[in-house]
Tab-separated table of C-alpha atoms in Angstrom:
chain	number	residue	atom	x	y	z
Q	1	MET	CA	-87.705	-60.623	36.576
Q	2	ILE	CA	-84.310	-60.825	38.277
Q	3	HIS	CA	-81.248	-61.870	36.296
Q	4	ASP	CA	-77.991	-62.938	37.988
Q	5	LEU	CA	-74.832	-61.394	36.534
Q	6	ILE	CA	-72.038	-63.982	36.758
Q	7	LEU	CA	-68.303	-63.267	36.732
Q	8	PRO	CA	-67.407	-64.953	33.410
Q	9	LYS	CA	-64.632	-67.452	32.754
Q	10	MET	CA	-61.554	-65.619	31.465
Q	11	GLY	CA	-59.064	-68.337	30.652
Q	12	GLU	CA	-58.096	-71.849	31.672
Q	13	SER	CA	-55.782	-70.852	34.519
Q	14	ILE	CA	-57.768	-67.894	35.911
Q	15	THR	CA	-59.839	-68.794	38.995
Q	16	GLU	CA	-60.526	-65.373	40.523
Q	17	ALA	CA	-60.481	-61.655	39.827
Q	18	THR	CA	-60.187	-58.449	41.859
Q	19	VAL	CA	-62.843	-55.773	41.623
Q	20	LEU	CA	-61.132	-52.552	40.539
Q	21	ARG	CA	-64.041	-50.184	39.914
Q	22	TRP	CA	-67.779	-50.309	39.401
Q	23	LEU	CA	-68.787	-48.208	36.399
Q	24	CYS	CA	-72.471	-48.177	37.449
Q	25	ARG	CA	-74.329	-47.794	40.727
Q	26	GLU	CA	-77.284	-49.628	42.181
Q	27	GLY	CA	-80.451	-48.246	40.616
Q	28	ASP	CA	-78.796	-47.286	37.325
Q	29	GLN	CA	-80.405	-48.236	34.031
Q	30	ILE	CA	-77.964	-50.417	32.052
Q	31	THR	CA	-78.033	-51.841	28.542
Q	32	GLN	CA	-76.819	-55.168	27.174
Q	33	ASP	CA	-73.058	-55.248	26.404
Q	34	GLN	CA	-72.500	-52.043	28.417
Q	35	PRO	CA	-69.277	-52.118	30.493
Q	36	ILE	CA	-70.377	-52.075	34.134
Q	37	LEU	CA	-67.281	-53.255	36.020
Q	38	GLU	CA	-63.490	-53.127	35.760
Q	39	ILE	CA	-61.658	-56.176	37.094
Q	40	ALA	CA	-58.081	-57.349	37.388
Q	41	THR	CA	-56.731	-60.881	37.182
Q	42	ASP	CA	-53.188	-62.146	37.540
Q	43	LYS	CA	-53.005	-61.782	33.747
Q	44	VAL	CA	-54.597	-58.514	32.674
Q	45	ASP	CA	-57.151	-55.809	33.505
Q	46	SER	CA	-60.466	-55.950	31.647
Q	47	GLU	CA	-64.129	-54.967	31.708
Q	48	VAL	CA	-67.214	-57.051	32.479
Q	49	LEU	CA	-70.163	-56.363	30.173
Q	50	ALA	CA	-73.851	-56.481	31.067
Q	51	THR	CA	-75.520	-59.585	29.650
Q	52	ASN	CA	-79.015	-58.051	29.812
Q	53	SER	CA	-80.638	-54.634	29.831
Q	54	GLY	CA	-82.497	-53.479	32.909
Q	55	ILE	CA	-82.049	-51.888	36.348
Q	56	LEU	CA	-78.892	-52.711	38.311
Q	57	LYS	CA	-80.621	-53.785	41.513
Q	58	LYS	CA	-77.897	-55.217	43.741
Q	59	ILE	CA	-74.089	-55.262	43.812
Q	60	PHE	CA	-72.606	-58.077	45.893
Q	61	PHE	CA	-68.901	-57.177	45.891
Q	62	LYS	CA	-67.182	-53.905	46.623
Q	63	GLU	CA	-63.970	-52.499	45.163
Q	64	ASN	CA	-60.812	-54.508	46.012
Q	65	ASP	CA	-62.833	-57.647	46.796
Q	66	ILE	CA	-61.488	-60.900	45.354
Q	67	VAL	CA	-64.225	-62.741	43.470
Q	68	PRO	CA	-64.161	-66.405	42.305
Q	69	ILE	CA	-64.956	-67.125	38.681
Q	70	GLY	CA	-68.599	-68.161	38.396
Q	71	ALA	CA	-69.780	-66.145	41.396
Q	72	ILE	CA	-72.850	-63.902	41.238
Q	73	ILE	CA	-71.484	-60.351	41.267
Q	74	ALA	CA	-74.729	-58.427	40.761
Q	75	GLN	CA	-78.426	-58.759	40.006
Q	76	VAL	CA	-80.302	-56.981	37.229
Q	77	ASP	CA	-84.057	-56.395	37.126
Q	78	ILE	CA	-84.640	-56.982	33.416
Q	79	ALA	CA	-88.345	-56.112	33.798
Q	80	GLY	CA	-87.555	-52.840	35.573
Q	81	ASN	CA	-89.181	-54.067	38.834
Q	82	HIS	CA	-87.415	-52.471	41.789
Q	83	ASN	CA	-88.933	-54.775	44.403
Q	84	GLU	CA	-87.771	-58.236	43.315
Q	85	VAL	CA	-84.237	-58.586	44.609
Q	86	GLU	CA	-82.651	-60.888	47.077
Q	87	SER	CA	-79.714	-59.923	49.229
Q	88	SER	CA	-76.427	-61.785	48.829
Q	89	GLU	CA	-77.014	-63.546	52.147
Q	90	GLU	CA	-80.492	-64.716	50.997
Q	91	ALA	CA	-79.058	-65.911	47.684
Q	92	VAL	CA	-76.475	-67.993	49.553
Q	93	ASN	CA	-79.050	-69.404	51.950
Q	94	THR	CA	-81.389	-70.585	49.151
Q	95	ASN	CA	-78.726	-73.109	48.131
Q	96	ASN	CA	-78.424	-74.553	51.631
Q	97	SER	CA	-80.544	-75.397	54.675
Q	98	GLU	CA	-82.535	-72.644	56.362
Q	99	ASP	CA	-80.439	-73.142	59.516
Q	100	LEU	CA	-77.103	-72.140	57.916
Q	101	ALA	CA	-75.706	-68.936	59.406
Q	102	LEU	CA	-72.433	-67.514	58.128
Q	103	SER	CA	-70.113	-65.357	60.181
Q	104	ASP	CA	-68.724	-62.151	58.662
Q	105	GLU	CA	-65.301	-63.770	58.511
Q	106	VAL	CA	-66.590	-66.807	56.604
Q	107	LEU	CA	-68.389	-64.543	54.119
Q	108	SER	CA	-65.172	-62.570	53.623
Q	109	GLU	CA	-63.127	-65.726	53.077
Q	110	LEU	CA	-65.736	-67.021	50.628
Q	111	HIS	CA	-64.656	-64.190	48.329
Q	112	GLU	CA	-61.099	-65.590	48.251
Q	113	VAL	CA	-61.697	-69.265	47.375
Q	114	PRO	CA	-62.609	-70.882	44.052
Q	115	PHE	CA	-66.344	-71.213	43.331
Q	116	LEU	CA	-67.642	-74.568	44.580
Q	117	PRO	CA	-70.989	-76.407	44.519
Q	118	SER	CA	-73.173	-75.582	47.512
Q	119	ASP	CA	-72.459	-78.799	49.468
Q	120	GLU	CA	-68.719	-78.217	49.197
Q	121	ILE	CA	-69.178	-74.612	50.299
Q	122	ILE	CA	-70.997	-75.791	53.432
Q	123	ASP	CA	-68.225	-78.297	54.204
Q	124	GLN	CA	-65.526	-75.647	53.765
Q	125	GLN	CA	-67.459	-73.144	55.861
Q	126	GLU	CA	-67.845	-75.648	58.703
Q	127	LEU	CA	-64.139	-76.463	58.487
Q	128	ARG	CA	-63.206	-72.772	58.633
Q	129	MET	CA	-65.467	-72.151	61.630
Q	130	LYS	CA	-63.819	-75.072	63.437
Q	131	ASN	CA	-60.389	-73.684	62.586
Q	132	ALA	CA	-61.467	-70.264	63.765
Q	133	GLU	CA	-62.160	-71.672	67.230
Q	134	SER	CA	-58.516	-72.766	67.555
Q	135	ASP	CA	-57.078	-69.722	65.739
Q	136	ILE	CA	-58.785	-66.875	67.584
Q	137	THR	CA	-57.722	-63.522	66.159
Q	138	GLU	CA	-59.378	-60.271	65.236
Q	139	ARG	CA	-57.254	-59.948	62.102
Q	140	PHE	CA	-58.434	-61.473	58.820
Q	141	TYR	CA	-56.242	-64.154	57.215
Q	142	SER	CA	-57.081	-65.977	54.001
Q	143	PRO	CA	-57.185	-69.805	54.087
Q	144	LEU	CA	-53.956	-69.926	52.061
Q	145	VAL	CA	-52.063	-67.735	54.568
Q	146	ARG	CA	-53.372	-69.815	57.489
Q	147	THR	CA	-52.309	-73.039	55.763
Q	148	ILE	CA	-48.782	-71.751	55.097
Q	149	ALA	CA	-48.513	-70.531	58.702
Q	150	ARG	CA	-49.494	-73.956	60.062
Q	151	GLU	CA	-47.129	-75.809	57.712
Q	152	GLU	CA	-44.225	-73.515	58.626
Q	153	ASN	CA	-44.977	-73.581	62.385
Q	154	VAL	CA	-45.779	-69.883	62.546
Q	155	SER	CA	-48.061	-69.335	65.549
Q	156	MET	CA	-51.112	-67.087	65.366
Q	157	GLU	CA	-49.456	-64.815	67.922
Q	158	GLU	CA	-46.470	-64.451	65.607
Q	159	LEU	CA	-48.653	-64.123	62.501
Q	160	ASP	CA	-50.537	-61.222	64.089
Q	161	LEU	CA	-47.275	-59.256	64.145
Q	162	VAL	CA	-46.316	-59.780	60.472
Q	163	ASN	CA	-46.659	-56.618	58.397
Q	164	GLY	CA	-49.280	-57.033	55.667
Q	165	SER	CA	-48.956	-55.421	52.245
Q	166	GLY	CA	-52.421	-56.391	51.014
Q	167	TYR	CA	-55.728	-54.577	51.016
Q	168	GLU	CA	-56.360	-52.914	54.415
Q	169	GLY	CA	-53.080	-54.316	55.699
Q	170	ARG	CA	-53.930	-57.969	55.069
Q	171	VAL	CA	-51.079	-60.492	55.084
Q	172	THR	CA	-50.638	-61.852	51.565
Q	173	LYS	CA	-49.055	-65.084	50.397
Q	174	SER	CA	-45.921	-63.124	49.508
Q	175	ASP	CA	-45.778	-61.546	52.994
Q	176	ILE	CA	-45.927	-64.856	54.852
Q	177	LEU	CA	-43.471	-66.573	52.484
Q	178	ASN	CA	-40.963	-63.708	52.819
Q	179	TYR	CA	-41.369	-63.811	56.587
Q	180	VAL	CA	-40.741	-67.558	56.692
Q	181	LYS	CA	-37.748	-67.254	54.366
Q	182	THR	CA	-36.162	-64.534	56.490
Q	183	LYS	CA	-36.910	-66.418	59.686
Q	184	LYS	CA	-35.170	-69.547	58.373
Q	185	SER	CA	-32.069	-67.507	57.515
Q	186	ILE	CA	-31.501	-66.726	61.223
Q	187	PRO	CA	-29.199	-69.192	63.038
Q	188	GLU	CA	-31.081	-71.502	65.404
Q	189	SER	CA	-29.107	-70.087	68.326
Q	190	ASN	CA	-30.797	-66.727	67.760
Q	191	ARG	CA	-34.340	-68.037	67.385
Q	192	ASP	CA	-35.228	-68.045	71.087
Q	193	ILE	CA	-36.662	-64.530	70.919
Q	194	THR	CA	-40.292	-63.613	71.397
Q	195	PRO	CA	-42.671	-63.561	68.424
Q	196	GLU	CA	-42.939	-59.781	68.773
Q	197	GLN	CA	-39.149	-59.348	68.626
Q	198	ASN	CA	-39.001	-61.805	65.736
Q	199	ALA	CA	-41.618	-59.951	63.681
Q	200	GLN	CA	-40.147	-56.542	64.474
Q	201	SER	CA	-36.736	-57.660	63.215
Q	202	PHE	CA	-38.261	-58.030	59.740
Q	203	ASP	CA	-40.048	-54.658	59.726
Q	204	ILE	CA	-38.664	-52.803	56.712
Q	205	THR	CA	-40.939	-49.841	57.309
Q	206	ALA	CA	-39.066	-48.602	60.375
Q	207	PRO	CA	-38.495	-44.825	60.280
Q	208	GLY	CA	-35.187	-43.654	58.883
Q	209	SER	CA	-33.563	-42.357	55.742
Q	210	ASN	CA	-34.847	-45.172	53.496
Q	211	GLU	CA	-37.668	-44.558	51.058
Q	212	VAL	CA	-40.493	-47.091	51.277
Q	213	ILE	CA	-42.238	-47.643	47.928
Q	214	GLU	CA	-45.534	-49.510	47.894
Q	215	MET	CA	-45.766	-51.974	45.012
Q	216	ASP	CA	-48.587	-51.373	42.567
Q	217	ARG	CA	-51.135	-54.134	42.010
Q	218	MET	CA	-49.415	-55.625	38.953
Q	219	ARG	CA	-45.987	-55.652	40.593
Q	220	LYS	CA	-47.459	-57.484	43.601
Q	221	MET	CA	-48.895	-60.142	41.296
Q	222	ILE	CA	-45.586	-60.458	39.448
Q	223	ALA	CA	-43.756	-60.827	42.777
Q	224	ASP	CA	-46.115	-63.554	43.979
Q	225	HIS	CA	-45.916	-65.377	40.629
Q	226	MET	CA	-42.109	-65.301	40.578
Q	227	VAL	CA	-41.820	-66.591	44.159
Q	228	MET	CA	-44.327	-69.335	43.383
Q	229	SER	CA	-42.422	-70.359	40.256
Q	230	LYS	CA	-39.079	-70.661	42.046
Q	231	GLN	CA	-40.707	-72.665	44.828
Q	232	THR	CA	-42.504	-74.922	42.345
Q	233	SER	CA	-39.831	-75.710	39.741
Q	234	PRO	CA	-36.197	-76.712	40.279
Q	235	HIS	CA	-34.681	-74.327	37.738
Q	236	VAL	CA	-31.727	-75.257	35.536
Q	237	THR	CA	-30.352	-72.849	32.917
Q	238	SER	CA	-28.313	-73.776	29.830
Q	239	PHE	CA	-26.528	-71.376	27.461
Q	240	ILE	CA	-25.312	-71.475	23.859
Q	241	GLU	CA	-23.618	-68.988	21.517
Q	242	VAL	CA	-25.155	-68.400	18.104
Q	243	ASP	CA	-23.711	-66.766	14.989
Q	244	VAL	CA	-26.663	-64.804	13.574
Q	245	THR	CA	-24.754	-62.885	10.896
Q	246	GLU	CA	-26.912	-64.150	8.018
Q	247	LEU	CA	-30.070	-63.330	9.944
Q	248	VAL	CA	-28.865	-59.768	10.642
Q	249	ASN	CA	-27.890	-59.256	7.014
Q	250	TRP	CA	-31.299	-60.535	5.843
Q	251	ARG	CA	-33.213	-58.183	8.129
Q	252	ASN	CA	-31.090	-55.205	7.064
Q	253	LYS	CA	-31.834	-56.094	3.449
Q	254	ILE	CA	-35.634	-56.389	3.713
Q	255	LYS	CA	-36.680	-54.082	6.585
Q	256	GLN	CA	-37.271	-50.994	4.432
Q	257	GLU	CA	-39.276	-52.942	1.869
Q	258	PHE	CA	-41.306	-54.589	4.647
Q	259	GLN	CA	-42.040	-51.195	6.207
Q	260	HIS	CA	-43.047	-49.751	2.829
Q	261	THR	CA	-45.252	-52.716	1.894
Q	262	TYR	CA	-46.986	-53.421	5.204
Q	263	GLY	CA	-46.496	-50.228	7.210
Q	264	GLN	CA	-44.858	-52.198	10.024
Q	265	ASN	CA	-41.389	-52.862	11.372
Q	266	ILE	CA	-39.815	-56.282	11.017
Q	267	THR	CA	-38.021	-57.136	14.277
Q	268	TYR	CA	-35.906	-60.140	15.212
Q	269	THR	CA	-38.615	-61.539	17.488
Q	270	PRO	CA	-40.741	-63.356	14.851
Q	271	ILE	CA	-37.594	-65.020	13.509
Q	272	PHE	CA	-36.734	-66.394	16.952
Q	273	VAL	CA	-40.361	-67.435	17.491
Q	274	ASP	CA	-40.268	-69.315	14.186
Q	275	ALA	CA	-36.995	-71.039	15.164
Q	276	ALA	CA	-38.437	-71.980	18.576
Q	277	ILE	CA	-41.503	-73.527	16.919
Q	278	LYS	CA	-39.302	-75.661	14.658
Q	279	ALA	CA	-37.184	-76.766	17.634
Q	280	ILE	CA	-40.304	-77.602	19.685
Q	281	LYS	CA	-41.560	-79.833	16.881
Q	282	GLU	CA	-38.251	-81.685	17.110
Q	283	TYR	CA	-38.385	-81.881	20.933
Q	284	PRO	CA	-42.113	-81.681	21.850
Q	285	LEU	CA	-41.589	-82.421	25.552
Q	286	ILE	CA	-40.391	-78.816	25.906
Q	287	ASN	CA	-43.979	-77.775	25.101
Q	288	SER	CA	-45.514	-79.366	28.208
Q	289	SER	CA	-46.786	-78.710	31.705
Q	290	LEU	CA	-46.845	-80.797	34.868
Q	291	ASN	CA	-49.772	-81.881	37.017
Q	292	GLY	CA	-48.418	-83.772	39.996
Q	293	TYR	CA	-46.604	-86.714	38.427
Q	294	GLN	CA	-48.460	-86.382	35.130
Q	295	ILE	CA	-46.700	-84.718	32.183
Q	296	ILE	CA	-49.177	-82.945	29.916
Q	297	ARG	CA	-47.705	-82.569	26.463
Q	298	LYS	CA	-49.526	-79.750	24.661
Q	299	LYS	CA	-50.678	-80.261	21.086
Q	300	ASN	CA	-50.997	-76.535	20.415
Q	301	ILE	CA	-47.864	-74.391	20.329
Q	302	ASN	CA	-48.795	-71.088	21.963
Q	303	ILE	CA	-45.783	-68.803	22.280
Q	304	GLY	CA	-45.758	-66.162	25.014
Q	305	MET	CA	-43.606	-63.073	24.470
Q	306	ALA	CA	-42.611	-61.103	27.567
Q	307	THR	CA	-43.345	-57.423	26.895
Q	308	ALA	CA	-42.209	-54.424	28.941
Q	309	LEU	CA	-44.833	-51.831	29.828
Q	310	SER	CA	-44.329	-48.099	30.333
Q	311	THR	CA	-44.835	-48.632	34.077
Q	312	GLY	CA	-41.778	-50.869	34.234
Q	313	ASN	CA	-43.912	-53.981	34.713
Q	314	LEU	CA	-44.029	-56.962	32.379
Q	315	ILE	CA	-46.884	-58.786	30.705
Q	316	VAL	CA	-46.810	-61.902	28.524
Q	317	PRO	CA	-49.244	-61.821	25.578
Q	318	VAL	CA	-49.564	-65.131	23.756
Q	319	ILE	CA	-49.455	-65.974	20.041
Q	320	LYS	CA	-52.069	-68.757	19.846
Q	321	ASN	CA	-51.392	-71.663	17.482
Q	322	ALA	CA	-48.161	-69.996	16.437
Q	323	ASP	CA	-47.116	-73.070	14.456
Q	324	THR	CA	-49.904	-72.379	11.933
Q	325	LEU	CA	-48.432	-68.980	10.981
Q	326	ASN	CA	-45.718	-68.250	8.449
Q	327	LEU	CA	-42.983	-65.709	9.115
Q	328	GLN	CA	-45.111	-62.823	7.862
Q	329	GLY	CA	-48.047	-63.894	10.046
Q	330	LEU	CA	-45.757	-64.148	13.072
Q	331	ALA	CA	-44.414	-60.639	12.383
Q	332	PHE	CA	-47.959	-59.235	12.280
Q	333	ALA	CA	-48.935	-61.106	15.461
Q	334	VAL	CA	-45.842	-59.914	17.357
Q	335	ASN	CA	-46.403	-56.276	16.352
Q	336	ASP	CA	-50.123	-56.409	17.165
Q	337	LEU	CA	-49.709	-57.911	20.635
Q	338	ALA	CA	-46.790	-55.646	21.537
Q	339	ALA	CA	-48.728	-52.532	20.471
Q	340	ARG	CA	-51.881	-53.507	22.375
Q	341	ALA	CA	-49.824	-54.369	25.448
Q	342	ARG	CA	-48.251	-50.903	25.497
Q	343	GLU	CA	-51.690	-49.311	25.006
Q	344	ASN	CA	-53.263	-51.450	27.776
Q	345	LYS	CA	-55.729	-52.914	25.267
Q	346	LEU	CA	-55.043	-56.626	25.758
Q	347	LYS	CA	-57.980	-58.929	26.484
Q	348	PRO	CA	-57.858	-61.758	29.074
Q	349	GLU	CA	-57.686	-64.364	26.311
Q	350	ASP	CA	-54.580	-62.612	24.902
Q	351	VAL	CA	-52.504	-63.550	27.952
Q	352	THR	CA	-53.680	-67.084	28.727
Q	353	ASP	CA	-52.876	-70.642	27.621
Q	354	GLY	CA	-49.219	-70.058	26.742
Q	355	THR	CA	-47.131	-73.226	26.393
Q	356	PHE	CA	-43.624	-71.742	25.941
Q	357	THR	CA	-42.303	-68.231	26.619
Q	358	ILE	CA	-39.609	-66.091	24.994
Q	359	THR	CA	-38.136	-63.020	26.691
Q	360	ASN	CA	-35.813	-60.579	24.951
Q	361	LEU	CA	-33.023	-59.392	27.244
Q	362	GLY	CA	-31.107	-58.024	24.282
Q	363	SER	CA	-33.331	-54.957	24.049
Q	364	PHE	CA	-31.608	-53.816	27.257
Q	365	GLU	CA	-28.150	-54.770	25.874
Q	366	SER	CA	-27.838	-57.654	28.340
Q	367	LEU	CA	-25.485	-60.402	27.187
Q	368	THR	CA	-27.665	-63.124	28.675
Q	369	GLY	CA	-29.731	-63.962	31.732
Q	370	THR	CA	-31.380	-66.683	33.798
Q	371	PRO	CA	-35.124	-66.156	33.364
Q	372	ILE	CA	-37.801	-67.532	35.692
Q	373	ILE	CA	-40.228	-70.065	34.230
Q	374	ASN	CA	-43.723	-68.759	33.527
Q	375	GLN	CA	-45.835	-71.330	35.380
Q	376	PRO	CA	-47.319	-73.788	34.572
Q	377	GLN	CA	-44.959	-74.033	31.607
Q	378	LEU	CA	-41.736	-76.021	31.781
Q	379	ALA	CA	-39.283	-73.744	29.972
Q	380	ILE	CA	-38.524	-70.147	29.022
Q	381	LEU	CA	-36.043	-68.911	26.392
Q	382	ALA	CA	-34.057	-65.688	26.847
Q	383	LEU	CA	-32.504	-63.784	23.928
Q	384	GLY	CA	-29.267	-61.908	24.626
Q	385	THR	CA	-28.061	-58.835	22.751
Q	386	ILE	CA	-26.474	-59.239	19.312
Q	387	ARG	CA	-22.873	-57.966	19.186
Q	388	LYS	CA	-20.101	-57.835	16.620
Q	389	GLN	CA	-17.259	-60.113	17.724
Q	390	PRO	CA	-14.160	-61.674	16.146
Q	391	ARG	CA	-14.643	-65.356	15.384
Q	392	VAL	CA	-12.544	-68.094	13.804
Q	393	LEU	CA	-14.101	-69.370	10.560
Q	394	GLU	CA	-13.095	-72.535	8.772
Q	395	THR	CA	-12.618	-72.078	5.011
Q	396	LYS	CA	-11.165	-74.188	2.206
Q	397	GLN	CA	-8.078	-72.006	2.372
Q	398	GLY	CA	-7.739	-72.524	6.131
Q	399	ASP	CA	-8.963	-70.823	9.300
Q	400	VAL	CA	-9.542	-67.073	9.226
Q	401	ILE	CA	-10.643	-64.491	11.777
Q	402	ALA	CA	-13.759	-62.550	10.801
Q	403	ILE	CA	-16.156	-60.069	12.388
Q	404	ARG	CA	-19.465	-61.822	13.039
Q	405	HIS	CA	-22.782	-61.028	14.756
Q	406	ILE	CA	-22.904	-63.178	17.886
Q	407	MET	CA	-25.580	-63.632	20.565
Q	408	ILE	CA	-26.210	-65.923	23.533
Q	409	LEU	CA	-29.376	-67.946	23.962
Q	410	SER	CA	-30.232	-69.101	27.471
Q	411	MET	CA	-33.068	-71.373	28.517
Q	412	ALA	CA	-34.331	-72.047	32.022
Q	413	TYR	CA	-36.237	-75.306	32.388
Q	414	ASP	CA	-37.939	-77.437	35.007
Q	415	HIS	CA	-35.523	-80.196	35.978
Q	416	ARG	CA	-38.381	-82.419	37.187
Q	417	VAL	CA	-39.167	-83.128	33.531
Q	418	ILE	CA	-36.417	-81.644	31.356
Q	419	ASP	CA	-32.875	-82.831	32.050
Q	420	GLY	CA	-29.633	-81.307	30.807
Q	421	PHE	CA	-29.545	-83.498	27.726
Q	422	LEU	CA	-32.970	-82.422	26.466
Q	423	GLY	CA	-32.405	-78.767	27.387
Q	424	GLY	CA	-29.014	-78.770	25.685
Q	425	MET	CA	-30.270	-80.504	22.549
Q	426	PHE	CA	-33.147	-78.046	22.233
Q	427	LEU	CA	-30.755	-75.080	22.380
Q	428	LYS	CA	-28.408	-76.778	19.913
Q	429	LYS	CA	-31.342	-77.213	17.526
Q	430	MET	CA	-32.203	-73.539	17.918
Q	431	ARG	CA	-28.594	-72.619	17.085
Q	432	ASP	CA	-28.540	-74.853	14.012
Q	433	ILE	CA	-31.792	-73.340	12.709
Q	434	LEU	CA	-30.650	-69.751	13.228
Q	435	GLU	CA	-27.139	-70.258	11.832
Q	436	SER	CA	-28.530	-71.878	8.685
Q	437	PHE	CA	-30.989	-69.033	8.064
Q	438	ASP	CA	-31.362	-68.456	4.326
Q	439	ILE	CA	-30.598	-64.837	3.411
Q	440	ASN	CA	-32.893	-65.249	0.371
Q	441	THR	CA	-35.932	-65.987	2.533
Q	442	LEU	CA	-39.067	-64.272	1.231
Q	443	ILE	CA	-41.647	-62.672	3.485
């Protein structure tokens, strides 16, 4: 009996994954819950487990292939019968008419689009084959790259000359967008050059004294995500200074006891997460996303915390339902996610469904910054470094100058939904919460 192994759903926003490495070969005996495949999404690397025991009869995707969620990635003979297996082409044809014949290019592109019902697949395949007749080229381009090229009036002749940074030299979304951006920066008077001259003018890999460093897979995904975010959301950033002297004094007072009692460090992060949760409850529109002209206000408050990895890359694990945790629970959650991120032990569900993100620039002694929104969220809060500074304090005896612990909070937000008033009031609420922190708080 043949069992189809499906690429499982790995989060609300994840539609595809890249095959990193098969841990088994065709013909191997596998057992239920055995890791058989390593995959990568735009969130995290993880393993796919066997759902049945048996013989791994057929593998349908090779390493570096992009696979839609819900696609059949392999077939397992759970009865141990080596003769009952269909090829991937036969499996596709059983869902459609016996006349359907797919070109190699269509099969390749099928790996790069979301999984659709069979009728929709046929329609998309016919559309691609029609497009292929007008866009004759020996080089493979994904549907997304072709669409961007058409919208930006980049001819196929010109597209053929763009350097690709993807697998086997493929042109990625980032490649075509960078090409278009650079092309638009050239004065119109200089645009009457040939496509070949135009493409060559953007070739950064020309020989010389410069060192060319190929991005790793995660950095490529980060680059694409950042470009997409800036193109999607009109970013506005607001700033506010906060006197966190009482907070600093409280942490200095309890950190040794906390370490002794729980065997963990108490950082500033859970305190800022707690303050953000309280401010979100006051201004819930901050905790939203946008779908066209529909604002989706999230009921759950899931706080993402940008975490630096040893490779220099960033990942954003998420504290789910953070508003249900007290300060101690938030401290445990922050430490757990940060530790597993550094050890590359996060699961796909650990980095999905965030509704608001916090990034700590202060750990690098930066005063402040203008962070990029983590799509599809509407806002991201940046924490600047805490410094001792002279400040004027009002007392009953008059104004005095005192040394205080001061930091800057900055928040970037999507101006399609959040205007300056709402962004400013949210930051003001954060400041009020932090400056009124009770030094006698128990944890």
